C-alpha cells in the first residue's frame, strides 16, 4: 500500500526480525525483490533501499561485523578500513540492498556529537 498507493520510494534501515534472530541475506533479497515488484506493478519508480552498514552488515544473521570506524582509524592501517568497507559492501549487495551508509568519510568537528565513533575521527 505504501509503495503502490502512496508512492513511497525509499526504505531506510528496515531491519528484519523473525522470531529472535535477524534475517538472512536470502530473506532480505526476497523482500527487496517483492518491493521492486510492487513498484513495477504500480507503475512507480524502483524503490531505493538503504542500510546502515557503518559497523559492517550487523543486521544480517550471516553478515560480517566490523569495528567502529574510529577504532579502525586508531590502527593507522588503511588496509583495515578498505577491508571493512569491502565486507560491508559485499554483504549488503548479497542481501539485495543497493545502497549502504558506509563508510562515513566525514570528520567530526564537534566533540559533543554523539556519533563521533561512527567517523574516522
Tab-separated table of C-alpha atoms in Angstrom:
chain	number	residue	atom	x	y	z
A	1	UNK	CA	0.000	0.000	0.000
A	2	UNK	CA	2.721	2.487	0.927
A	3	UNK	CA	4.599	1.955	-2.329
A	4	UNK	CA	1.716	1.364	-4.722
A	5	UNK	CA	-0.915	3.798	-3.434
A	6	UNK	CA	1.110	6.407	-1.567
A	7	UNK	CA	4.184	6.408	-3.805
A	8	UNK	CA	6.805	5.823	-1.096
A	9	UNK	CA	10.099	5.489	-2.975
A	10	UNK	CA	12.683	4.575	-0.370
A	11	UNK	CA	13.210	2.225	2.520
A	12	UNK	CA	15.858	3.168	5.067
A	13	UNK	CA	17.194	0.815	7.729
A	14	UNK	CA	14.341	-1.690	7.630
A	15	UNK	CA	15.726	-4.383	9.873
A	16	UNK	CA	14.024	-7.741	9.587
A	17	UNK	CA	13.488	-9.943	12.571
A	18	UNK	CA	11.843	-13.341	12.510
A	19	UNK	CA	11.437	-14.691	15.993
A	20	UNK	CA	14.596	-13.950	17.911
A	21	UNK	CA	17.103	-13.819	15.053
A	22	UNK	CA	17.813	-11.343	12.244
A	23	UNK	CA	17.013	-12.125	8.625
A	24	UNK	CA	19.472	-13.907	6.372
A	25	UNK	CA	20.775	-12.306	3.188
A	26	UNK	CA	18.368	-14.506	1.211
A	27	UNK	CA	15.382	-13.236	3.222
A	28	UNK	CA	16.388	-9.597	2.659
A	29	UNK	CA	16.857	-10.288	-1.061
A	30	UNK	CA	13.387	-11.846	-1.243
A	31	UNK	CA	11.783	-8.796	0.427
A	32	UNK	CA	13.791	-6.439	-1.793
A	33	UNK	CA	12.565	-8.200	-4.942
A	34	UNK	CA	8.974	-8.132	-3.631
A	35	UNK	CA	9.206	-4.364	-3.020
A	36	UNK	CA	10.513	-3.818	-6.546
A	37	UNK	CA	7.685	-5.952	-7.968
A	38	UNK	CA	5.080	-3.842	-6.155
A	39	UNK	CA	6.668	-0.670	-7.527
A	40	UNK	CA	6.787	-2.059	-11.062
A	41	UNK	CA	3.228	-3.408	-10.948
A	42	UNK	CA	2.047	0.002	-9.657
A	43	UNK	CA	3.901	1.814	-12.445
A	44	UNK	CA	6.161	3.537	-9.880
A	45	UNK	CA	9.930	4.110	-9.999
A	46	UNK	CA	12.146	1.455	-8.404
A	47	UNK	CA	12.358	1.591	-4.623
A	48	UNK	CA	15.691	2.727	-3.177
A	49	UNK	CA	16.627	0.629	-0.144
A	50	UNK	CA	19.494	1.707	2.082
A	51	UNK	CA	21.040	0.146	5.166
A	52	UNK	CA	23.365	1.469	7.838
A	53	UNK	CA	26.474	-0.649	7.361
A	54	UNK	CA	28.923	1.507	9.326
A	55	UNK	CA	29.762	-1.493	11.533
A	56	UNK	CA	29.550	-3.993	8.707
A	57	UNK	CA	26.407	-5.922	7.873
A	58	UNK	CA	25.445	-6.375	11.519
A	59	UNK	CA	21.751	-6.521	10.575
A	60	UNK	CA	22.279	-9.856	8.785
A	61	UNK	CA	22.200	-13.180	10.569
A	62	UNK	CA	25.091	-14.309	8.362
A	63	UNK	CA	26.781	-10.930	7.891
A	64	UNK	CA	30.299	-9.819	8.751
A	65	UNK	CA	30.717	-7.287	11.555
A	66	UNK	CA	33.445	-4.659	11.689
A	67	UNK	CA	34.803	-2.405	14.416
A	68	UNK	CA	33.580	1.160	14.571
A	69	UNK	CA	35.377	3.478	12.122
A	70	UNK	CA	37.017	5.395	14.972
A	71	UNK	CA	38.646	2.165	16.184
A	72	UNK	CA	39.730	1.307	12.645
A	73	UNK	CA	41.254	4.782	12.273
A	74	UNK	CA	43.169	4.305	15.516
A	75	UNK	CA	45.114	1.454	13.894
A	76	UNK	CA	46.509	3.867	11.246
A	77	UNK	CA	46.207	0.938	8.841
A	78	UNK	CA	44.324	1.953	5.698
A	79	UNK	CA	44.037	-1.689	4.654
A	80	UNK	CA	41.820	-2.330	7.696
A	81	UNK	CA	39.452	0.421	6.554
A	82	UNK	CA	39.449	-0.887	2.990
A	83	UNK	CA	38.693	-4.464	4.018
A	84	UNK	CA	35.910	-3.417	6.416
A	85	UNK	CA	34.304	-1.416	3.603
A	86	UNK	CA	34.631	-4.324	1.178
A	87	UNK	CA	32.977	-6.704	3.651
A	88	UNK	CA	30.091	-4.320	4.294
A	89	UNK	CA	29.637	-3.691	0.580
A	90	UNK	CA	29.702	-7.383	-0.314
A	91	UNK	CA	27.263	-8.482	2.402
A	92	UNK	CA	24.861	-5.629	1.648
A	93	UNK	CA	24.860	-6.389	-2.093
A	94	UNK	CA	24.314	-10.107	-1.429
A	95	UNK	CA	21.247	-9.115	0.616
A	96	UNK	CA	19.843	-7.303	-2.432
A	97	UNK	CA	20.179	-3.856	-0.869
A	98	UNK	CA	21.731	-1.432	-3.365
A	99	UNK	CA	22.627	1.456	-1.045
A	100	UNK	CA	24.691	1.297	2.110
A	101	UNK	CA	25.547	4.100	4.501
A	102	UNK	CA	29.215	3.286	4.853
A	103	UNK	CA	31.919	4.271	5.085
A	104	UNK	CA	31.213	7.655	6.557
A	105	UNK	CA	34.123	9.680	5.222
A	106	UNK	CA	33.325	12.875	7.107
A	107	UNK	CA	35.343	14.058	10.049
A	108	UNK	CA	33.785	15.024	13.352
A	109	UNK	CA	34.327	18.691	14.146
A	110	UNK	CA	32.056	18.814	17.190
A	111	UNK	CA	33.325	16.805	20.158
A	112	UNK	CA	29.842	16.627	21.691
A	113	UNK	CA	28.416	14.899	18.584
A	114	UNK	CA	27.041	11.642	19.956
A	115	UNK	CA	28.034	9.615	16.878
A	116	UNK	CA	31.697	10.592	16.622
A	117	UNK	CA	32.644	6.914	16.947
A	118	UNK	CA	31.000	6.316	13.547
A	119	UNK	CA	33.503	8.619	11.838
A	120	UNK	CA	37.237	8.212	11.292
A	121	UNK	CA	37.853	10.963	13.829
